[in-house]
Amino acid sequence: MKNTRREFIATALAVAGLPLRAIGDDPPAPYGPVPTKRQLAWHELEFYGFLHFTVNTFTNREWGDGDESPAVFNPTAFDADQIVESARDGGMKGLILTCKHHDGFCLWPSQYTAHSVKNSPFHRDVVKEISDACARHSVRFGIYLSPWDRNHPDYGRPEYLIYYRNQLRELLTGYGPIFEIFFDGANGGDGYYGGAYERREIDNRTYYDWPNTWQLVRELQPETVLFSDAGPDIRWVGNENGIAGETCWATSNREDFVPGRADVARLNHGDRPGTHWVPAECDVSIRPGWFYHKHEDEQVKTPGQLVDLYYSSVGRGASFLLNLPPDRRGRIHDNDVHALREFRRIIDATFATNLAAGARVTASNSRGNGRDRRFVPGNVLDGSRITYWATDDGVLTPSLTLELAREVTFSVVRLREYLPLGQRVEAVALDQWQSGQWVEFARATSVGNCRLIRGPRITTTRVRLRVTQAPVCPAIAEMGLFAEPA
Ligand code: FUL
């Protein structure tokens, strides 16, 4: 009875993102920076979408100049449900809408500018329609509000920050819960042209006064995660190809970074051990451009390419932010819908069955000699992210063996660390049992939220995980075996 209660409390604390030490037991001490509660919730999303939609959709451009007439924005068959259902059917857990891109045109009737949908022939509030459709279909809603604004006359002056924050306030108070805000670092370099083609220079390091903008969001919506080159919650991965570093730490020396001044190599890999938990987000478009262009209809990424991107983002501990640009009708084009749906079918077929289920799990060491059920090897099978296997302090290179219930054929191994205790493992190796002995078949580095090790099909009765490098004892939440459809 007592034990059950302890486990219940431990689970509740873990869900709340609190260290289990609070109940006076002996879990491993956290190592390095650890995620906040809002970051832990974000880690579970893994895959979500971007919607790039503005005047550019109608002018056939990627970056508007800011002097476009609102009259050009006129979708002929706008359908928020079709957009959101396409995303949801593709497995996206959230959608981030470009409420305002660099051209300054607002997809909602902001009271602070005339440059919006309210002066377009369309008139409707796109932000409202998309956020309502997200709520209807249980998809989280997020926003992109470009700091760089080529339309606003005050851009480059301190007054612009008041405008920018007023707009943020409108979006954060009028459209329900916002799961993420994407703060884009782009501003065309240190010198650039506004809508009237006059030169307006800013210094990225000082102009935006980001800490106070972030603080505004914290006050209005404390659960929102904030993305930029410098976090504070989520960092850019350093490219727009959807590819995290083969080694990708969830940690970074955040204070070294400023939004808009990206050290792309460091962003791609993170910093170890790092001063803060700032995991990477991999943004990439399903088409060559971020906005819809008819001439790219035949250049939609194939399902196979999307699957590869899943492995190079989610499979390296980052998240996968895939852009689906609505077309001039205001709908997701059939080609994009089909590619996304087939991608989803492959991912679902792969991960629906964990072939390790029912295995007998043993370890070279388990914390407290296996007396504490919270740390036993078998915990890696439940995939819950709230129980885990840990070893005694000082046991840095243990192994874990799965004796499978029967011979299985797999091609993907999924590992997860128990994130509330920080990113602990630095390298692992995997062995299969072959002709009466262990044979190594893969090596990997960072694990974090998720490491997918994808290789040729292996048929065996036993698989062994070896932690080969770690500064502290590991805390592994999951080890799963899966097979990609043939
Ligand atoms: C970049 C922007 O300049 C692109 O237009 C796009 O919005 C991409 C997601 O971020 O910095």
Coordinates of C-alpha atoms and ligand atoms in Angstrom, one line a residue:
M1 CA 0.0 0.0 0.0
K2 CA 2.8 2.4 1.1
N3 CA 4.8 1.6 -2.1
T4 CA 1.8 2.2 -4.4
R5 CA 1.3 5.6 -2.8
R6 CA 5.0 6.4 -3.2
E7 CA 4.9 5.5 -6.8
F8 CA 1.8 7.5 -7.3
I9 CA 3.4 10.6 -5.8
A10 CA 6.6 10.0 -7.8
T11 CA 4.6 9.8 -11.0
A12 CA 2.6 12.9 -10.2
L13 CA 5.9 14.8 -9.5
A14 CA 7.4 13.5 -12.7
V15 CA 4.4 14.7 -14.7
A16 CA 4.7 18.1 -13.1
G17 CA 8.4 18.1 -14.1
L18 CA 9.6 18.2 -10.5
P19 CA 12.6 16.3 -9.3
L20 CA 11.7 13.0 -7.6
R21 CA 14.1 13.8 -4.8
A22 CA 11.3 15.8 -3.3
I23 CA 9.8 12.7 -1.8
G24 CA 13.1 11.8 0.1
D25 CA 14.1 8.7 -2.0
D26 CA 17.2 8.2 -3.9
P27 CA 16.8 9.0 -7.5
P28 CA 19.8 10.2 -9.4
A29 CA 20.6 13.9 -9.0
P30 CA 19.7 16.0 -12.1
Y31 CA 22.7 16.6 -14.4
G32 CA 23.3 20.0 -16.0
P33 CA 20.3 22.2 -17.1
V34 CA 16.9 20.6 -17.0
P35 CA 13.7 21.4 -19.0
T36 CA 10.9 23.5 -17.6
K37 CA 7.4 22.2 -17.4
R38 CA 6.5 24.1 -20.6
Q39 CA 9.5 22.6 -22.4
L40 CA 8.6 19.1 -21.3
A41 CA 5.1 19.6 -22.7
W42 CA 6.6 20.9 -26.0
H43 CA 8.9 17.9 -26.2
E44 CA 5.9 15.6 -26.4
L45 CA 4.5 17.3 -29.6
E46 CA 7.5 16.3 -31.8
F47 CA 5.8 17.1 -35.1
Y48 CA 3.8 20.2 -36.0
G49 CA 3.2 22.5 -38.9
F50 CA 3.8 26.0 -40.2
L51 CA 1.4 27.9 -42.3
H52 CA 3.0 30.6 -44.5
F53 CA 0.2 32.7 -45.9
T54 CA 0.1 36.5 -46.7
V55 CA 0.2 38.9 -49.7
N56 CA 3.2 36.9 -51.0
T57 CA 0.8 34.1 -51.8
F58 CA -0.8 36.4 -54.3
T59 CA 2.2 38.3 -55.6
N60 CA 4.2 35.1 -56.1
R61 CA 7.0 36.2 -53.8
E62 CA 8.9 35.0 -50.7
W63 CA 9.7 38.3 -49.1
G64 CA 7.2 41.2 -49.7
D65 CA 8.5 44.8 -49.8
G66 CA 5.8 46.1 -47.5
D67 CA 4.1 48.3 -50.0
E68 CA 1.7 45.7 -51.3
S69 CA -1.9 46.9 -51.4
P70 CA -4.2 44.9 -49.0
A71 CA -6.4 44.5 -52.1
V72 CA -4.1 41.7 -53.4
F73 CA -5.0 39.5 -50.5
N74 CA -8.1 37.7 -51.7
P75 CA -8.3 33.9 -51.3
T76 CA -11.2 32.5 -53.4
A77 CA -12.2 29.5 -51.3
F78 CA -10.6 29.9 -47.9
D79 CA -11.3 26.9 -45.7
A80 CA -9.7 26.8 -42.3
D81 CA -11.1 23.3 -41.6
Q82 CA -9.5 21.9 -44.7
I83 CA -6.2 23.4 -43.7
V84 CA -6.3 22.2 -40.2
E85 CA -7.7 18.7 -41.0
S86 CA -4.9 18.2 -43.6
A87 CA -2.4 19.0 -40.9
R88 CA -4.1 16.8 -38.3
D89 CA -4.4 13.9 -40.7
G90 CA -0.7 14.2 -41.3
G91 CA -0.1 13.8 -37.6
M92 CA 0.7 17.4 -36.8
K93 CA 0.0 18.2 -33.2
G94 CA 0.1 22.0 -33.7
L95 CA 0.1 24.7 -36.3
I96 CA 2.0 28.0 -36.4
L97 CA 0.5 30.7 -38.6
T98 CA 2.4 33.6 -40.0
C99 CA 0.0 36.2 -38.6
K100 CA 2.4 38.9 -40.0
H101 CA 5.4 38.2 -42.2
H102 CA 8.2 40.6 -43.1
D103 CA 5.9 42.6 -45.4
G104 CA 3.9 43.7 -42.4
F105 CA 0.4 42.7 -43.7
C106 CA -1.7 41.4 -40.8
L107 CA -3.9 38.3 -41.1
W108 CA -6.1 39.7 -38.3
P109 CA -7.9 43.1 -38.1
S110 CA -5.3 44.6 -35.8
Q111 CA -6.5 47.9 -34.3
Y112 CA -2.9 49.3 -34.6
T113 CA -2.6 49.3 -38.4
A114 CA -4.6 49.7 -41.5
H115 CA -2.3 47.2 -43.3
S116 CA -4.4 44.1 -42.7
V117 CA -7.2 41.8 -43.8
K118 CA -9.7 44.5 -42.7
N119 CA -8.8 46.5 -45.7
S120 CA -8.6 43.6 -48.1
P121 CA -11.5 42.4 -50.2
F122 CA -11.5 39.2 -48.0
H123 CA -12.3 41.1 -44.8
R124 CA -12.3 37.9 -42.6
D125 CA -10.1 37.3 -39.6
V126 CA -7.8 34.5 -40.8
V127 CA -6.1 34.2 -37.3
K128 CA -9.5 33.7 -35.7
E129 CA -10.7 31.2 -38.3
I130 CA -7.5 29.1 -38.1
S131 CA -7.3 29.2 -34.3
D132 CA -10.9 28.2 -34.0
A133 CA -10.4 25.4 -36.5
C134 CA -7.4 24.2 -34.5
A135 CA -9.5 24.2 -31.3
R136 CA -12.2 22.2 -33.1
H137 CA -9.7 19.6 -34.3
S138 CA -7.6 19.4 -31.2
V139 CA -4.5 20.9 -32.8
R140 CA -2.5 23.4 -30.8
F141 CA -2.3 26.9 -32.2
G142 CA 0.9 28.9 -32.4
I143 CA 1.9 32.2 -33.9
Y144 CA 4.6 33.8 -36.0
L145 CA 4.8 37.6 -35.8
S146 CA 7.7 38.9 -37.8
P147 CA 9.9 41.4 -35.8
W148 CA 11.1 42.7 -39.1
D149 CA 8.3 44.9 -40.6
R150 CA 8.9 46.5 -44.0
N151 CA 5.6 48.3 -43.9
H152 CA 5.5 50.0 -40.6
P153 CA 6.9 53.6 -40.7
D154 CA 8.3 53.3 -37.2
Y155 CA 10.4 50.2 -37.9
G156 CA 13.9 51.0 -36.8
R157 CA 12.8 53.4 -34.1
P158 CA 12.0 52.7 -30.5
E159 CA 8.3 53.4 -31.1
Y160 CA 8.0 50.3 -33.2
L161 CA 8.5 48.1 -30.1
I162 CA 5.4 49.5 -28.7
Y163 CA 3.5 48.6 -31.9
Y164 CA 5.1 45.1 -31.9
R165 CA 4.1 44.5 -28.3
N166 CA 0.6 45.8 -28.8
Q167 CA 0.2 43.3 -31.6
L168 CA 1.6 40.5 -29.5
R169 CA -0.9 41.5 -26.8
E170 CA -3.8 41.3 -29.3
L171 CA -2.7 37.9 -30.5
L172 CA -2.1 36.5 -27.0
T173 CA -5.4 37.7 -25.6
G174 CA -7.9 37.2 -28.4
Y175 CA -7.1 33.8 -29.9
G176 CA -7.0 31.2 -27.1
P177 CA -4.0 29.3 -25.8
I178 CA -0.8 29.8 -27.9
F179 CA 1.6 26.9 -27.7
E180 CA 4.6 28.5 -29.3
I181 CA 5.7 31.9 -30.7
F182 CA 8.2 31.8 -33.5
F183 CA 10.4 34.9 -33.3
D184 CA 12.1 35.1 -36.6
G185 CA 15.6 36.5 -36.7
A186 CA 15.5 37.5 -40.4
N187 CA 15.8 41.2 -41.2
G188 CA 17.7 41.3 -44.4
G189 CA 21.0 42.1 -42.8
D190 CA 21.9 45.1 -40.7
G191 CA 20.9 47.5 -43.5
Y192 CA 17.7 47.0 -45.4
Y193 CA 14.8 48.8 -47.1
G194 CA 11.4 49.5 -45.7
G195 CA 8.2 49.8 -47.7
A196 CA 9.1 53.3 -48.9
Y197 CA 12.5 52.0 -49.9
E198 CA 14.3 54.2 -47.4
R199 CA 17.3 52.7 -45.5
R200 CA 16.5 51.8 -41.9
E201 CA 19.3 50.2 -39.9
I202 CA 19.0 48.4 -36.6
D203 CA 21.4 46.6 -34.4
N204 CA 20.1 43.2 -33.7
R205 CA 21.9 43.0 -30.4
T206 CA 20.2 46.0 -28.8
Y207 CA 17.2 47.2 -30.9
Y208 CA 14.5 44.7 -30.0
D209 CA 15.0 44.6 -26.2
W210 CA 13.9 40.9 -26.3
P211 CA 13.8 40.2 -22.5
N212 CA 11.0 42.7 -22.1
T213 CA 9.0 41.2 -25.0
W214 CA 9.5 37.7 -23.6
Q215 CA 8.4 38.9 -20.2
L216 CA 5.1 40.2 -21.7
V217 CA 4.4 36.8 -23.1
R218 CA 5.2 35.1 -19.8
E219 CA 2.7 37.4 -18.1
L220 CA -0.1 36.8 -20.7
Q221 CA 0.5 33.1 -21.4
P222 CA 3.0 31.4 -19.2
E223 CA 2.7 28.1 -21.0
T224 CA 3.8 29.4 -24.4
V225 CA 7.2 28.3 -25.5
L226 CA 9.4 31.0 -27.1
F227 CA 11.4 30.2 -30.2
S228 CA 14.3 32.2 -31.7
D229 CA 18.0 31.8 -32.5
A230 CA 18.6 32.3 -28.8
G231 CA 15.6 30.6 -27.3
P232 CA 14.8 31.3 -24.5
D233 CA 12.8 28.0 -24.7
I234 CA 13.4 26.6 -28.2
R235 CA 16.3 27.3 -30.5
W236 CA 16.6 27.4 -34.3
V237 CA 18.5 24.4 -35.6
G238 CA 20.7 26.5 -37.8
N239 CA 19.3 25.6 -41.2
E240 CA 16.0 25.5 -43.0
N241 CA 16.4 22.0 -44.3
G242 CA 14.9 20.2 -41.3
I243 CA 18.2 18.6 -40.3
A244 CA 19.5 18.5 -36.8
G245 CA 23.2 17.7 -36.2
E246 CA 23.9 14.0 -36.0
T247 CA 24.9 14.9 -32.4
C248 CA 22.3 17.4 -31.2
W249 CA 22.3 18.4 -27.5
A250 CA 19.1 19.9 -26.0
T251 CA 21.4 22.3 -24.1
S252 CA 23.1 25.5 -25.2
N253 CA 25.1 28.4 -23.8
R254 CA 22.1 30.6 -24.4
E255 CA 23.7 33.9 -23.3
D256 CA 26.1 33.6 -26.3
F257 CA 23.3 34.0 -28.8
V258 CA 21.2 36.9 -30.0
P259 CA 18.1 36.5 -32.2
G260 CA 19.1 37.4 -35.8
R261 CA 22.8 36.6 -35.3
A262 CA 23.0 32.9 -35.6
D263 CA 26.1 30.8 -35.3
V264 CA 24.6 28.0 -37.4
A265 CA 27.1 25.3 -36.6
R266 CA 26.6 25.7 -32.9
L267 CA 22.9 25.9 -33.2
N268 CA 22.9 22.7 -35.2
H269 CA 24.7 20.7 -32.4
G270 CA 23.9 22.6 -29.2
D271 CA 26.5 23.1 -26.5
R272 CA 27.6 20.4 -24.0
P273 CA 27.0 20.5 -21.1
G274 CA 25.4 23.9 -21.8
T275 CA 24.1 26.5 -19.4
H276 CA 20.4 26.2 -20.3
W277 CA 17.9 23.7 -21.7
V278 CA 17.1 25.1 -25.2
P279 CA 16.2 22.2 -27.5
A280 CA 16.3 22.6 -31.3
E281 CA 13.4 23.0 -33.7
C282 CA 13.9 21.9 -37.3
D283 CA 11.9 24.1 -39.7
V284 CA 11.5 23.2 -43.3
S285 CA 9.0 23.6 -46.1
I286 CA 7.2 20.8 -47.9
R287 CA 8.0 22.8 -51.1
P288 CA 11.1 24.7 -52.1
G289 CA 9.5 28.0 -51.0
W290 CA 7.8 29.0 -47.7
F291 CA 4.9 30.6 -49.6
Y292 CA 2.7 28.9 -52.2
H293 CA 3.8 29.2 -55.8
K294 CA 2.0 27.4 -58.5
H295 CA 5.2 26.6 -60.4
E296 CA 6.3 24.5 -57.4
D297 CA 3.2 22.2 -57.5
E298 CA 5.4 19.4 -58.9
Q299 CA 8.2 20.0 -56.4
V300 CA 6.4 18.9 -53.2
K301 CA 8.6 16.7 -51.1
T302 CA 7.9 13.0 -51.5
P303 CA 6.6 10.9 -48.6
G304 CA 10.0 9.2 -48.5
Q305 CA 11.8 12.6 -48.2
L306 CA 9.4 13.6 -45.4
V307 CA 10.1 10.3 -43.6
D308 CA 13.9 11.0 -43.9
L309 CA 13.3 14.5 -42.4
Y310 CA 11.4 12.9 -39.5
Y311 CA 14.5 10.8 -38.7
S312 CA 16.8 13.7 -39.0
S313 CA 14.8 15.9 -36.7
V314 CA 12.6 14.0 -34.2
G315 CA 15.1 11.1 -34.4
R316 CA 17.9 13.4 -33.2
G317 CA 16.0 14.8 -30.2
A318 CA 14.7 17.9 -32.0
S319 CA 11.2 18.8 -33.2
F320 CA 10.0 18.7 -36.8
L321 CA 8.2 21.9 -37.9
L322 CA 7.0 21.3 -41.5
N323 CA 5.5 24.2 -43.5
L324 CA 2.3 23.6 -45.5
P325 CA 1.6 26.8 -47.5
P326 CA -2.1 27.5 -48.3
D327 CA -2.6 28.3 -51.9
R328 CA -4.5 31.2 -53.5
R329 CA -7.8 29.5 -52.8
G330 CA -6.8 29.4 -49.1
R331 CA -6.6 25.6 -49.0
I332 CA -3.7 23.1 -48.9
H333 CA -3.0 21.8 -52.4
D334 CA -3.9 18.2 -53.1
N335 CA -0.2 17.3 -53.8
D336 CA 0.8 18.5 -50.4
V337 CA -2.1 16.7 -48.7
H338 CA -1.3 13.4 -50.4
A339 CA 2.4 13.5 -49.6
L340 CA 1.7 14.3 -46.0
R341 CA -0.9 11.6 -45.6
E342 CA 1.4 8.9 -47.1
F343 CA 4.2 10.1 -44.9
R344 CA 1.9 9.6 -41.9
R345 CA 0.9 6.2 -43.0
I346 CA 4.5 5.1 -43.1
I347 CA 5.3 6.6 -39.7
D348 CA 2.2 5.1 -38.1
A349 CA 2.9 1.7 -39.7
T350 CA 6.5 1.9 -38.3
F351 CA 5.7 2.9 -34.8
A352 CA 2.3 1.2 -34.1
T353 CA 3.9 -1.9 -32.8
N354 CA 6.8 -2.0 -30.4
L355 CA 8.5 -5.3 -31.1
A356 CA 10.2 -5.2 -27.7
A357 CA 6.9 -5.6 -25.9
G358 CA 6.9 -8.6 -23.6
A359 CA 10.7 -8.9 -23.6
R360 CA 12.5 -9.9 -20.4
V361 CA 14.7 -6.9 -19.6
T362 CA 17.9 -7.2 -17.5
A363 CA 20.7 -4.8 -16.8
S364 CA 24.3 -5.0 -15.6
N365 CA 23.3 -2.7 -12.8
S366 CA 20.0 -1.1 -11.6
R367 CA 19.8 1.5 -9.0
G368 CA 19.4 0.3 -5.5
N369 CA 19.8 -3.3 -6.7
G370 CA 16.4 -3.3 -8.2
R371 CA 14.6 -2.8 -4.9
D372 CA 13.1 0.5 -6.0
R373 CA 10.6 -0.2 -8.7
R374 CA 11.0 3.2 -10.2
F375 CA 14.5 2.5 -11.6
V376 CA 14.2 -1.2 -12.8
P377 CA 15.3 -2.1 -16.3
G378 CA 11.7 -3.2 -17.3
N379 CA 10.6 0.4 -17.1
V380 CA 12.1 1.1 -20.6
L381 CA 9.3 -0.9 -22.1
D382 CA 6.3 1.2 -21.1
G383 CA 7.2 4.2 -23.2
S384 CA 5.5 6.5 -20.7
R385 CA 8.4 9.0 -20.3
I386 CA 7.6 9.0 -16.6
T387 CA 9.3 5.8 -15.4
Y388 CA 12.9 5.0 -16.3
W389 CA 15.8 2.7 -15.7
A390 CA 18.7 4.2 -13.7
T391 CA 21.9 2.8 -12.3
D392 CA 23.8 3.5 -9.1
D393 CA 25.8 6.7 -9.0
G394 CA 29.2 6.1 -10.6
V395 CA 28.0 3.3 -12.8
L396 CA 28.5 5.2 -16.1
T397 CA 28.7 2.5 -18.8
P398 CA 26.1 -0.1 -17.9
S399 CA 24.3 -2.4 -20.4
L400 CA 20.6 -3.3 -20.8
T401 CA 19.6 -6.5 -22.5
L402 CA 16.2 -7.3 -24.1
E403 CA 15.5 -11.0 -24.3
L404 CA 12.7 -11.0 -26.8
A405 CA 9.6 -13.1 -26.4
R406 CA 10.3 -14.5 -29.9
E407 CA 12.5 -13.8 -32.8
V408 CA 11.7 -10.4 -34.3
T409 CA 12.8 -8.4 -37.3
F410 CA 13.3 -4.7 -36.7
S411 CA 14.9 -1.8 -38.5
V412 CA 14.5 1.1 -36.0
V413 CA 15.5 1.4 -32.4
R414 CA 14.0 4.2 -30.3
L415 CA 15.7 5.5 -27.2
R416 CA 14.5 8.2 -24.9
E417 CA 16.1 9.7 -21.8
Y418 CA 14.1 10.7 -18.7
L419 CA 14.3 14.4 -19.4
P420 CA 13.6 15.9 -15.9
L421 CA 17.0 14.6 -14.9
G422 CA 18.8 16.4 -17.8
Q423 CA 20.6 15.1 -20.8
R424 CA 23.0 12.5 -19.4
V425 CA 24.1 10.0 -22.0
E426 CA 26.8 11.0 -24.4
A427 CA 27.2 7.8 -26.5
V428 CA 25.7 4.4 -26.9
A429 CA 26.2 1.2 -28.8
L430 CA 23.7 -1.5 -29.8
D431 CA 24.4 -5.2 -30.2
Q432 CA 22.4 -8.1 -31.6
W433 CA 22.7 -11.7 -30.7
Q434 CA 24.0 -13.6 -33.7
S435 CA 25.2 -17.2 -33.9
G436 CA 25.7 -17.4 -30.1
Q437 CA 27.5 -14.1 -29.6
W438 CA 27.0 -10.3 -29.4
V439 CA 27.6 -8.4 -32.6
E440 CA 27.5 -4.6 -32.6
F441 CA 25.2 -3.1 -35.2
A442 CA 25.0 0.6 -34.4
R443 CA 26.5 3.5 -32.4
A444 CA 24.9 6.9 -31.6
T445 CA 25.7 9.9 -29.5
S446 CA 23.1 12.3 -28.0
V447 CA 19.8 10.8 -27.0
G448 CA 17.7 13.3 -25.1
N449 CA 14.0 13.3 -25.9
C450 CA 14.3 10.8 -28.7
R451 CA 17.0 9.0 -30.7
L452 CA 15.9 6.9 -33.7
I453 CA 18.6 4.6 -34.9
R454 CA 17.5 3.5 -38.4
G455 CA 19.3 0.8 -40.3
P456 CA 18.9 -2.4 -42.3
R457 CA 16.5 -5.1 -41.1
I458 CA 17.9 -7.2 -38.3
T459 CA 16.4 -10.5 -37.2
T460 CA 17.4 -11.7 -33.7
T461 CA 16.2 -12.9 -30.3
R462 CA 18.2 -10.5 -28.2
V463 CA 19.3 -6.9 -28.3
R464 CA 21.7 -5.1 -26.0
L465 CA 22.1 -1.4 -25.3
R466 CA 25.5 -0.3 -24.0
V467 CA 26.0 3.1 -22.6
T468 CA 29.6 3.9 -23.7
Q469 CA 30.0 7.4 -22.5
A470 CA 28.2 9.4 -19.8
P471 CA 29.4 11.8 -17.1
V472 CA 26.8 10.5 -14.6
C473 CA 24.6 7.4 -14.3
P474 CA 22.0 7.1 -17.1
A475 CA 18.3 7.5 -16.7
I476 CA 16.7 5.8 -19.8
A477 CA 12.9 6.2 -20.2
E478 CA 12.5 4.0 -23.3
M479 CA 14.0 1.4 -25.5
G480 CA 11.8 0.2 -28.4
L481 CA 12.2 -1.8 -31.5
F482 CA 10.2 -1.1 -34.6
A483 CA 10.1 -2.2 -38.3
E484 CA 9.6 0.1 -41.2
P485 CA 7.0 -1.2 -43.7
A486 CA 8.7 -3.1 -46.5
Ligands
FUL1 C1 12.9 33.0 -42.4 C2 12.1 33.9 -43.2 O1 12.8 34.9 -43.8 C3 11.3 33.1 -44.2 O2 10.6 33.8 -45.1 C4 10.5 32.1 -43.4 O3 9.5 32.7 -42.7 C5 11.3 31.2 -42.5 C6 10.6 30.3 -41.6 O4 12.1 32.1 -41.6 O5 13.8 33.6 -41.6

